[in-house]
PDB file of C-alpha atoms in Angstrom:
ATOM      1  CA  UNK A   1      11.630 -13.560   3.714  1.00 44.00           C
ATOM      2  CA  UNK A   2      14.598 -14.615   1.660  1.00 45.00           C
ATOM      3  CA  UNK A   3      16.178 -11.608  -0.046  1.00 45.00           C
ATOM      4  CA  UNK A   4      14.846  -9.336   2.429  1.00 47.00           C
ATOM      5  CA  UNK A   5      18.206  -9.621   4.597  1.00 45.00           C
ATOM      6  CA  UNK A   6      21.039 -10.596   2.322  1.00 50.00           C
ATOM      7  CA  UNK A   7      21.381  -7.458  -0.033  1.00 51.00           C
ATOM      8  CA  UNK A   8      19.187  -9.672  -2.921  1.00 45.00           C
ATOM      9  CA  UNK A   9      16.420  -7.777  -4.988  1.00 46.00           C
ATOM     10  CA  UNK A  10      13.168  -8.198  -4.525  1.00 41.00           C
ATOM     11  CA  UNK A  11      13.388  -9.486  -8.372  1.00 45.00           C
ATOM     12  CA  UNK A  12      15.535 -12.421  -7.179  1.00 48.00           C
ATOM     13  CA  UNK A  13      12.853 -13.514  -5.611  1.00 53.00           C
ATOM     14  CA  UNK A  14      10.409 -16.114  -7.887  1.00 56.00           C
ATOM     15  CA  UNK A  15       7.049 -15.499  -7.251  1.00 48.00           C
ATOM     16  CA  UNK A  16       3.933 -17.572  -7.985  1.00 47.00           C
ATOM     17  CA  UNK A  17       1.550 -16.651 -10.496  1.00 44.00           C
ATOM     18  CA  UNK A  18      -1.006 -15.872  -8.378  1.00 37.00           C
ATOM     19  CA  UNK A  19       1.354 -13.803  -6.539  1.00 38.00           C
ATOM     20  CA  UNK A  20       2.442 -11.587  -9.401  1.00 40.00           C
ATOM     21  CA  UNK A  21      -1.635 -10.993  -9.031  1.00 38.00           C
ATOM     22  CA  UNK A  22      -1.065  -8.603  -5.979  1.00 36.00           C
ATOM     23  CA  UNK A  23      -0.555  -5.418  -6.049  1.00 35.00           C
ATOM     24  CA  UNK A  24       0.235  -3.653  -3.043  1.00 37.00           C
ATOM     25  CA  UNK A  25       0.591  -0.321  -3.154  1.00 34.00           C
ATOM     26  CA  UNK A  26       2.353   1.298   0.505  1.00 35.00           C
ATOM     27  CA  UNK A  27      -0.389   2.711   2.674  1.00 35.00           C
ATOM     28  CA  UNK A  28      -1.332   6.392   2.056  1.00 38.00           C
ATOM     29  CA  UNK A  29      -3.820   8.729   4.192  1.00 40.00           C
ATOM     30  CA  UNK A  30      -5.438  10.772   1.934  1.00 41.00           C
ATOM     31  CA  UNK A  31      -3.773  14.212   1.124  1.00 43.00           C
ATOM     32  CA  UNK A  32      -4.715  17.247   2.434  1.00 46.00           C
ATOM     33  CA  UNK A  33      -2.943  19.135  -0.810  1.00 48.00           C
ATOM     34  CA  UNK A  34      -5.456  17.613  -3.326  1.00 43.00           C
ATOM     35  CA  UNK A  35      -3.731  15.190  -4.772  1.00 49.00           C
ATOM     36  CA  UNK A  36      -6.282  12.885  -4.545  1.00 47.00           C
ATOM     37  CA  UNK A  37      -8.990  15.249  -6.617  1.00 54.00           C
ATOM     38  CA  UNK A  38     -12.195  13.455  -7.671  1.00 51.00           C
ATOM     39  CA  UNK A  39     -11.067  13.495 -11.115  1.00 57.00           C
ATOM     40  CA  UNK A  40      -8.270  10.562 -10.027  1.00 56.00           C
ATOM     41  CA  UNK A  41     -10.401   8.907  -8.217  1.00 54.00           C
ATOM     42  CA  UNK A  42     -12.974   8.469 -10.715  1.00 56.00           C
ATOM     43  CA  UNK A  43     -10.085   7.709 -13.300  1.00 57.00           C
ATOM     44  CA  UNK A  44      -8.842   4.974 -10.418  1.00 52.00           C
ATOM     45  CA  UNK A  45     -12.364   4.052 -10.057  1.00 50.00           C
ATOM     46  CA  UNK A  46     -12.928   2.598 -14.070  1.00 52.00           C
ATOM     47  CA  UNK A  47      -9.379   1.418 -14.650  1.00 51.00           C
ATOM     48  CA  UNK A  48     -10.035  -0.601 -11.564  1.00 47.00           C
ATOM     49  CA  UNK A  49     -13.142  -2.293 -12.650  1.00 46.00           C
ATOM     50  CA  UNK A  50     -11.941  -2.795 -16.577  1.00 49.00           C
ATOM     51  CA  UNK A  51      -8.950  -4.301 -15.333  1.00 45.00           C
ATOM     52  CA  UNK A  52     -10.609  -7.206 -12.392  1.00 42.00           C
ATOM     53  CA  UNK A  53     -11.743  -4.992  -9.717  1.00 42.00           C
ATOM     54  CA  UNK A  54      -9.929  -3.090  -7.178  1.00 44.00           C
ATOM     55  CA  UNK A  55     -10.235  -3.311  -3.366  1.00 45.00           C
ATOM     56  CA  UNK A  56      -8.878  -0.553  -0.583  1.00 48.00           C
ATOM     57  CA  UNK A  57      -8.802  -1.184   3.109  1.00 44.00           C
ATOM     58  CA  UNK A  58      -7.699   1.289   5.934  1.00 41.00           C
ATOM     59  CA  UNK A  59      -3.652   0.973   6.559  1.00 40.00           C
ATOM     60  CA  UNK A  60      -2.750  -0.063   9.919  1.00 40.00           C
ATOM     61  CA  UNK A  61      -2.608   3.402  11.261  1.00 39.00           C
ATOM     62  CA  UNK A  62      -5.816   4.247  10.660  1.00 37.00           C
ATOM     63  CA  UNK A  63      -7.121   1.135  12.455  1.00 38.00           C
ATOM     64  CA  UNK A  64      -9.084   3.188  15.422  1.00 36.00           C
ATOM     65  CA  UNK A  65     -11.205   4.532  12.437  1.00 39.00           C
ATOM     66  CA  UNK A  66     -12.364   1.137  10.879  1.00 39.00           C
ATOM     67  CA  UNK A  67     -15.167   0.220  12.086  1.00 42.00           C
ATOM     68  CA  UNK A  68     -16.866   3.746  11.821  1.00 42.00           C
ATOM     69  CA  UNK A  69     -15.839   3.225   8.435  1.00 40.00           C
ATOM     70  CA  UNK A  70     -17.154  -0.110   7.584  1.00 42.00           C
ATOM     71  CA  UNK A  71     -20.281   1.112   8.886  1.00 43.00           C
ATOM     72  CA  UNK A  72     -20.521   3.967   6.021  1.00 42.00           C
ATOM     73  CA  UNK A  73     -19.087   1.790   3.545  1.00 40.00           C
ATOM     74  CA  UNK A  74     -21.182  -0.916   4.021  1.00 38.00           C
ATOM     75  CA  UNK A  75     -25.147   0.218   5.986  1.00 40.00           C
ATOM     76  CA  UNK A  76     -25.308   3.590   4.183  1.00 38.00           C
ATOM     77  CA  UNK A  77     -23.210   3.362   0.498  1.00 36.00           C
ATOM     78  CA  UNK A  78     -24.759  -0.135  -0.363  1.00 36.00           C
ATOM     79  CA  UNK A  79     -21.361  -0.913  -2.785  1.00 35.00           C
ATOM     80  CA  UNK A  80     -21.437  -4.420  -2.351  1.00 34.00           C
ATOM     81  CA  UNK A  81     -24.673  -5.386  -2.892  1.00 30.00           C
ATOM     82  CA  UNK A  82     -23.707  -6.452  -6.403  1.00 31.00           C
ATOM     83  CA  UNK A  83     -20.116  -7.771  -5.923  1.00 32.00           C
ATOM     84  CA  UNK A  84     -19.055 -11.391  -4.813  1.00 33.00           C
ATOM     85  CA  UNK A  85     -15.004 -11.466  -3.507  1.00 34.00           C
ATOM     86  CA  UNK A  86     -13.480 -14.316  -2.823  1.00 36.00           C
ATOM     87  CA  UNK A  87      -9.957 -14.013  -0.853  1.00 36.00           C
ATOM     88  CA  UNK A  88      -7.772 -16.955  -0.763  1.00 37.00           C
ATOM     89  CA  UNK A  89      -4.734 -16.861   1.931  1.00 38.00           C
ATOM     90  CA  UNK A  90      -2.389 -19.361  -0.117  1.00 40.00           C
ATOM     91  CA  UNK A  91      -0.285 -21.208   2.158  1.00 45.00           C
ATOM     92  CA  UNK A  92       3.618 -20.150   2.818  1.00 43.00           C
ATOM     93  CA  UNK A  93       2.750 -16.813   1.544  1.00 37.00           C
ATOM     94  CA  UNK A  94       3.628 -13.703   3.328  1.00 36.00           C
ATOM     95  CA  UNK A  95       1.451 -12.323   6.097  1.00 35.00           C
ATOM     96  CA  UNK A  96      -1.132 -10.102   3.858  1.00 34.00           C
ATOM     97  CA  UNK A  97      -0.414 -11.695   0.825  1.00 30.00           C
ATOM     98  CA  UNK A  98      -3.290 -12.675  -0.874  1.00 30.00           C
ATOM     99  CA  UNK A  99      -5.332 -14.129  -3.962  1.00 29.00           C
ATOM    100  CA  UNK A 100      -8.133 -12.082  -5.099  1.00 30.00           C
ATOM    101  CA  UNK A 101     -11.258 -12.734  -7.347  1.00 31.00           C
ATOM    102  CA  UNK A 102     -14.143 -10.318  -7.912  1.00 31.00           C
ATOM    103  CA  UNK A 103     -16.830 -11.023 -10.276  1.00 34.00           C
ATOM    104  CA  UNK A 104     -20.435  -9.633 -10.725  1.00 33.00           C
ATOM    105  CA  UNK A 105     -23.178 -11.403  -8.939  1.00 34.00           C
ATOM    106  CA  UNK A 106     -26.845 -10.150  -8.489  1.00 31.00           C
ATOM    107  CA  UNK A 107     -27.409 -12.044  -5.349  1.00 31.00           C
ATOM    108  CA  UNK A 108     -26.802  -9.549  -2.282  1.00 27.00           C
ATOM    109  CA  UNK A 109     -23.453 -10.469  -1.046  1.00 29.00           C
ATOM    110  CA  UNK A 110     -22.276  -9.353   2.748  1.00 31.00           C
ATOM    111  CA  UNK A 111     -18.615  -7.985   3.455  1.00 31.00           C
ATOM    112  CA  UNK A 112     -16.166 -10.710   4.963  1.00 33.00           C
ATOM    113  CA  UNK A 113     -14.108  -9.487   7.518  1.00 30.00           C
ATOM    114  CA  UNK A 114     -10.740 -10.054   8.298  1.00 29.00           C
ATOM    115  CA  UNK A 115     -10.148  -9.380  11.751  1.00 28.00           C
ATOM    116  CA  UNK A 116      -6.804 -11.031  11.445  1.00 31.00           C
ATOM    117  CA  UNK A 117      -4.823  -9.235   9.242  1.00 35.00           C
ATOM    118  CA  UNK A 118      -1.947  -6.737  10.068  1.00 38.00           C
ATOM    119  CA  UNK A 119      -2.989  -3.969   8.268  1.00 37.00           C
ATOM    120  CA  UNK A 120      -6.527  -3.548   8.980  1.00 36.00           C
ATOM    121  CA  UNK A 121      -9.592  -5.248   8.537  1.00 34.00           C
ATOM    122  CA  UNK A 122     -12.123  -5.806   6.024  1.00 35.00           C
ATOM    123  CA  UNK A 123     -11.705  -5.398   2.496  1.00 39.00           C
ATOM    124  CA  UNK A 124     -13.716  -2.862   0.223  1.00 42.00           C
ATOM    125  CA  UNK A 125     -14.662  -3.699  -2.890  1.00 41.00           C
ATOM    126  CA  UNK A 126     -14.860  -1.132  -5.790  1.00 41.00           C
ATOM    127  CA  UNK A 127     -16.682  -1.757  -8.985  1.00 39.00           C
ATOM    128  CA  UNK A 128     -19.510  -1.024 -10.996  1.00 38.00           C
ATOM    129  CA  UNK A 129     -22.024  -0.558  -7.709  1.00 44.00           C
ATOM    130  CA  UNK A 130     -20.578   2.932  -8.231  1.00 46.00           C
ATOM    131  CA  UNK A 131     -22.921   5.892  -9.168  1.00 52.00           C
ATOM    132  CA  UNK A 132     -21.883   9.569  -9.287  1.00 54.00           C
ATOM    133  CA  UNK A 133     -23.960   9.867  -5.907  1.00 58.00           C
ATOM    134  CA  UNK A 134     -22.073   7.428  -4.570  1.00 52.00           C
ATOM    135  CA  UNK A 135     -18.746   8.334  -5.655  1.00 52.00           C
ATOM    136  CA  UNK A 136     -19.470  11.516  -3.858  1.00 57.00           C
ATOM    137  CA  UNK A 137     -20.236  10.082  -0.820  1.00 56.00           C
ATOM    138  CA  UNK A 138     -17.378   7.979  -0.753  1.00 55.00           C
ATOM    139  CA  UNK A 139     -15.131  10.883  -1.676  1.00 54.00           C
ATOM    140  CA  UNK A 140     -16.301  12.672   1.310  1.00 57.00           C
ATOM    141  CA  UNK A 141     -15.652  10.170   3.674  1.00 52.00           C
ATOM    142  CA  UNK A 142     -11.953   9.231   2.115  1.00 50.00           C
ATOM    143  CA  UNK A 143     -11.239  13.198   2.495  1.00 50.00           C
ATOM    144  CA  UNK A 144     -12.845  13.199   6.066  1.00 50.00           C
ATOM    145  CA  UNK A 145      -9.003  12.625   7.370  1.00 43.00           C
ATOM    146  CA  UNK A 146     -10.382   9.901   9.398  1.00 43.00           C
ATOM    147  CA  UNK A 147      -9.083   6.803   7.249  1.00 41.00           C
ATOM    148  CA  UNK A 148      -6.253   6.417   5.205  1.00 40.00           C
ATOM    149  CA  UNK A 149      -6.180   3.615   2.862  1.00 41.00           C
ATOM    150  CA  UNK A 150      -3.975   0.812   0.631  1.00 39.00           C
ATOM    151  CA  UNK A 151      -5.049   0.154  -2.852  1.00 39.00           C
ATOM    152  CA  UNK A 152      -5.090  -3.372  -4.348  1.00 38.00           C
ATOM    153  CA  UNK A 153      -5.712  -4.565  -7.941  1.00 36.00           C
ATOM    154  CA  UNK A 154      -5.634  -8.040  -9.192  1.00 34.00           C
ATOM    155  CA  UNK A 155      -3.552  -7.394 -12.331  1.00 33.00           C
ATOM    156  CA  UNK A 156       0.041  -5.943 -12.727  1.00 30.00           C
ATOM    157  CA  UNK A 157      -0.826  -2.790 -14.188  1.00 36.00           C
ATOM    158  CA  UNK A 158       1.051  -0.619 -11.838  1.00 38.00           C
ATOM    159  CA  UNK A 159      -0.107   2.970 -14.464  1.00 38.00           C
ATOM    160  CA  UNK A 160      -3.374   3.051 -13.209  1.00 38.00           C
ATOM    161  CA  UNK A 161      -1.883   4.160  -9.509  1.00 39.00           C
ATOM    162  CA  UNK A 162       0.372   7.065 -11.620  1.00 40.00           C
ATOM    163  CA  UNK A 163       0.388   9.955  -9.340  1.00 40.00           C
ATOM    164  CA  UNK A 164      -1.879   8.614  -6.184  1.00 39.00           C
ATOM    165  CA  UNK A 165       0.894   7.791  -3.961  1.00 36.00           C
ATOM    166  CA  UNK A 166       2.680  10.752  -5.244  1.00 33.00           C
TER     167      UNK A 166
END
């Protein structure tokens, strides 16, 4: 990538607006230390949905526990059967780069999977699906210290990950 090489910053670099979209926060397992308490989860958890969703998928080296994972996500938690995500791979963009829309839609909607991508597969949607039985199931499984995870939001509100990568 231009910049990456030279010295530049990563400011030099012009993005596209529907770049400046992505937010990619580096991949993190979940602490052991409790950093990651429910309470910042379920603060994580509304800022995400008032500000255009927020998706996490397992970091690359967590890969080996994926597909155990989709299988809770998805057959036992239910969370997208209310959420419709669209995920556009704009051409010329960086590997992993990507557009992302979430909006609200009754119809039952099932997970796309992305196989191809280098830092794991399938993306999990996070929004209002969520109940407080749910959250704790999901906070089980993220504290399992099977999975670790990246966080993406489609906004450039960087506060709402204070103190998770931390």
């Amino acid at each position: 990538m231009p910049g990456a090489s030279d010295g530049q910053p990563a400011a030099a670099v012009e993005l596209e607006d529907w770049q400046k979209k992505v937010i990619d926060i580096k991949a993190t397992p979940i602490p052991a230390d409790g950093n990651l308490t429910p309470e910042k989860w379920r603060e994580l958890f509304i800022k995400g949905e008032k500000q255009g969703g927020l998706l996490l998928r397992p970091a690359p080296e967590f890969r080996s526990s994926a597909k155990g994972f989709d299988k809770a996500f998805f057959e036992k938690l239910r969370v997208t059967h209310k959420t419709r995500q669209k995920v556009v791979k704009r051409r010329g963009a960086a590997e992993g780069i990507m557009q992302i829309e979430m909006r609200n839609d009754k119809r039952t909607f099932k997970a796309k999977r992305f196989m191809d991508m280098a830092d794991g597969p399938t993306p999990f949607p996070i929004t209002s699906t969520f109940n407080p039985e749910t959250e704790k199931n999901v906070w089980n499984l993220f504290t399992s210290g099977k999975c670790g995870y990246r966080y993406y939001a489609d906004n450039l509100d960087k506060t709402m990950f204070d103190g998770i990568d931390k």
